[in-house]
mmCIF file of C-alpha atoms in Angstrom:
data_model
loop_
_atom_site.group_PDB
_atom_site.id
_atom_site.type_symbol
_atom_site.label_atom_id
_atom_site.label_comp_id
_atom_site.label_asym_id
_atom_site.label_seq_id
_atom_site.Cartn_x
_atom_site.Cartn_y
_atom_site.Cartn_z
ATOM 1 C CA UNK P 224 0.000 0.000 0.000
ATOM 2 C CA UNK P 225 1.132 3.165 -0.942
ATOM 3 C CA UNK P 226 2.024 6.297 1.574
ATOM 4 C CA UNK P 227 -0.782 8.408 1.544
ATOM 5 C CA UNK P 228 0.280 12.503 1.059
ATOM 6 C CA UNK P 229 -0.097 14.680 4.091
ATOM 7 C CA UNK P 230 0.623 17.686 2.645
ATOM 8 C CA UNK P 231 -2.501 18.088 -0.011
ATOM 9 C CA UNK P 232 -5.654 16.541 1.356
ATOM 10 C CA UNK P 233 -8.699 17.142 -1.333
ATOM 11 C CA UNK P 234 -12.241 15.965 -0.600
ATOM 12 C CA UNK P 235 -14.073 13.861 -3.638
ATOM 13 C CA UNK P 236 -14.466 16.699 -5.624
ATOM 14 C CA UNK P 237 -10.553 17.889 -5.766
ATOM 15 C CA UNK P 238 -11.061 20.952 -3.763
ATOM 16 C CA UNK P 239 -8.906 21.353 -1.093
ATOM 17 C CA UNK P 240 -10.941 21.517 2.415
ATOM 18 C CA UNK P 241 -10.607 25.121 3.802
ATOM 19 C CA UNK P 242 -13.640 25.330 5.637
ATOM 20 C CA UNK P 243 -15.156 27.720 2.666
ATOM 21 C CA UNK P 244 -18.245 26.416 0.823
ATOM 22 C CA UNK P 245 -20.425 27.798 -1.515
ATOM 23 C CA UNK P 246 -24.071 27.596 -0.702
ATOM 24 C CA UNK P 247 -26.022 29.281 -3.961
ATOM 25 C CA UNK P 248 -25.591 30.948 -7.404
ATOM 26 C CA UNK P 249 -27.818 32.753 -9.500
ATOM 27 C CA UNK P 250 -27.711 34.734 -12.422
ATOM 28 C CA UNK P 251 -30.281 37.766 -12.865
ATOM 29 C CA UNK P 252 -30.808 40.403 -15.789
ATOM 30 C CA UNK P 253 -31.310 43.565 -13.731
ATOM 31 C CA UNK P 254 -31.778 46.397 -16.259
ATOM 32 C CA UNK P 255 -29.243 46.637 -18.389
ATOM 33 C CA UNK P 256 -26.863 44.566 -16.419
ATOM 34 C CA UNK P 257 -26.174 40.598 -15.605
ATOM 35 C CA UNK P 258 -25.416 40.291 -12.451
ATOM 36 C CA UNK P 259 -24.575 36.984 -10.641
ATOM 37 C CA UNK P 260 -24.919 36.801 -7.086
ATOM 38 C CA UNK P 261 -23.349 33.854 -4.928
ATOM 39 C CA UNK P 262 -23.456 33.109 -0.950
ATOM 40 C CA UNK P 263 -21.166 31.141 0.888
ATOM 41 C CA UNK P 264 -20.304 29.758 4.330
ATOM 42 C CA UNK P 265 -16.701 29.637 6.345
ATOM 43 C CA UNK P 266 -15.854 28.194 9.855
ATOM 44 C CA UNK P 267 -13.433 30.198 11.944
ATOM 45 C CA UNK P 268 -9.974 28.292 10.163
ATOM 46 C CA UNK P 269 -10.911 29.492 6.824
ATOM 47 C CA UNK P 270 -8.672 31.414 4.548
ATOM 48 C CA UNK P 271 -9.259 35.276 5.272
ATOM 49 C CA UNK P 272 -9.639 35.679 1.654
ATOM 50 C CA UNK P 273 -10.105 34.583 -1.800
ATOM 51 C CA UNK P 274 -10.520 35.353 -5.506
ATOM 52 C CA UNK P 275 -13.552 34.358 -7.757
ATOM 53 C CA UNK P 276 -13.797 33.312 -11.049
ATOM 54 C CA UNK P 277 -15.607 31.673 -13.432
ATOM 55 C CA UNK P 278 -14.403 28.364 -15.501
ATOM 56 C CA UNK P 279 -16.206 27.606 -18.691
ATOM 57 C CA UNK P 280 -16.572 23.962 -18.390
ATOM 58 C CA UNK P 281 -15.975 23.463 -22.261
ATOM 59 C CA UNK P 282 -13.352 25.519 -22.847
ATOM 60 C CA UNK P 283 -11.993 25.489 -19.652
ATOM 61 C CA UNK P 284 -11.218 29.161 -19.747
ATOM 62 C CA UNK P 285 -11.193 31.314 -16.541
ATOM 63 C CA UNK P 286 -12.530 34.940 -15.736
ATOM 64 C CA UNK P 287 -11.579 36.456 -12.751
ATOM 65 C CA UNK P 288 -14.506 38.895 -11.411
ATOM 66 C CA UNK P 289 -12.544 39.881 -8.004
ATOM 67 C CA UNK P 290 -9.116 39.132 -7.171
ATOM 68 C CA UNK P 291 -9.135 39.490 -3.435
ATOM 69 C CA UNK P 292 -12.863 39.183 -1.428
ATOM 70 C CA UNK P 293 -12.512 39.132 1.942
ATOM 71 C CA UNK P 294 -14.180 36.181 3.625
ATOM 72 C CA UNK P 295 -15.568 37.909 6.713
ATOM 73 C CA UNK P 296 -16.880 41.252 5.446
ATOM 74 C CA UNK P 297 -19.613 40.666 3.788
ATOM 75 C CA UNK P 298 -22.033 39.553 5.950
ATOM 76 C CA UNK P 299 -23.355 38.303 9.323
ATOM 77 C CA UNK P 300 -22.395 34.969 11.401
ATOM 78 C CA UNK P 301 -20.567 32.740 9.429
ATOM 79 C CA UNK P 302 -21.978 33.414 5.941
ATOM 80 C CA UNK P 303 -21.227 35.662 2.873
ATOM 81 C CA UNK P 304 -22.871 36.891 -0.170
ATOM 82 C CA UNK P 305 -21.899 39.113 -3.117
ATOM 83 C CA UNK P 306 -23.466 40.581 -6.026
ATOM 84 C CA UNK P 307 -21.230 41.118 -9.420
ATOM 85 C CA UNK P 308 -21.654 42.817 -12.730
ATOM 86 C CA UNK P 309 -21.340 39.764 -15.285
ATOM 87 C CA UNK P 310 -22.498 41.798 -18.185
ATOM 88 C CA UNK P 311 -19.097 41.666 -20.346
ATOM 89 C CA UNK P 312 -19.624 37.962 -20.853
ATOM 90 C CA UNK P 313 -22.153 38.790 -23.162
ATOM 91 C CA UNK P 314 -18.930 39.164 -26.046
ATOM 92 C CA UNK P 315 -17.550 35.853 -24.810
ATOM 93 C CA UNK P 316 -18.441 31.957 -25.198
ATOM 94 C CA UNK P 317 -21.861 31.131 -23.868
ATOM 95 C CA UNK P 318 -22.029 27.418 -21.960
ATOM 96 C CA UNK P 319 -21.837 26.051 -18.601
ATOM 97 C CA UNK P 320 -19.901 27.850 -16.536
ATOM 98 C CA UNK P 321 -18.812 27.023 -12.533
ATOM 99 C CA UNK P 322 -17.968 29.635 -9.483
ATOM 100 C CA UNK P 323 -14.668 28.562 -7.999
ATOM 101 C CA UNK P 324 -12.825 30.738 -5.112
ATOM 102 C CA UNK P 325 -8.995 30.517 -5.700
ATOM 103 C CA UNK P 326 -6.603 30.439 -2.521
ATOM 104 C CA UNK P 327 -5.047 34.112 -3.365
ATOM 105 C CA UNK P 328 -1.070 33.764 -3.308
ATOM 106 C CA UNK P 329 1.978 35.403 -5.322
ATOM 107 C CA UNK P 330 1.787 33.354 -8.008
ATOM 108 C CA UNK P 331 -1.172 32.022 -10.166
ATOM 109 C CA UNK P 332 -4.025 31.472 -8.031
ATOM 110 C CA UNK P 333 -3.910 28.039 -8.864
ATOM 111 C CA UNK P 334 -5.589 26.157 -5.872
ATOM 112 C CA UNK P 335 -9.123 25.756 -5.971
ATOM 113 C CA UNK P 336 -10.684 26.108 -2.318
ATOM 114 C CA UNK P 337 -14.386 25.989 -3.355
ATOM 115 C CA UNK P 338 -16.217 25.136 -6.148
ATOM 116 C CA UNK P 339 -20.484 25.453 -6.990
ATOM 117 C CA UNK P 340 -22.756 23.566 -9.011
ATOM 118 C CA UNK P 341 -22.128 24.232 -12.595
ATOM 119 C CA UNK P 342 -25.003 26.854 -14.166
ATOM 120 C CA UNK P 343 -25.854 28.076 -17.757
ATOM 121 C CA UNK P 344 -24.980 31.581 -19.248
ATOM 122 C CA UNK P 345 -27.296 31.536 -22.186
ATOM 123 C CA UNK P 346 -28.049 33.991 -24.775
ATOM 124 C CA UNK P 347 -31.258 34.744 -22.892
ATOM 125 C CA UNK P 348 -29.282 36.201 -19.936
ATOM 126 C CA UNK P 349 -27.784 39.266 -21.673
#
């Protein structure tokens, strides 16, 4: 049997645990803008902030709509939510998309700390 690795544990779905999950996503047509709005949850250990994106899950492309959010300031107990302007997707590939929070470090914010369901942008949105 093989030595299992201490130093990167990942749950089933290859996120690293950090205590951050996230609870909803929508994606609303409010005037003239998209907005998506997403809510998530942290325990006290959690990483005191992140960066969110969105992956295209066909052409695996990212889009980074804030490069630092602070876990803990925006909202009450141990829950967040935040509201973002989507509406410049409109000029780039429609599809399934998934939120992902990125551990922010010096380099490429590479590790994946939470991930939601996957959603549709469709034409229909913009």
């Amino acid at each position: 049997m093989a030595p299992a690795d201490l130093t990167d544990r990942k749950t089933k779905s290859g996120v690293k645990s950090s205590g951050i999950k996230i609870t909803s996503v929508s994606v609303k047509k409010k005037g003239r803008q998209t907005i998506i709005k997403y809510s998530w949850t942290y325990e006290a250990k959690s990483t005191f902030e992140f960066a969110v994106a969105l992956i295209n899950l066909g052409t695996k492309e990212k889009y980074f709509l804030d490069m630092e959010t602070r876990t803990r300031d925006h909202g009450k107990g141990n829950t967040g939510t935040a509201t973002w302007d989507i509406s410049f997707m409109k000029d780039y590939p429609l599809g399934i998309y998934m939120l992902v929070f990125q551990l922010v470090d010096f380099e490429d914010y590479a590790e994946t700390i939470a991930k939601s369901k996957a959603f549709h942008l469709r034409k229909a949105d913009f």
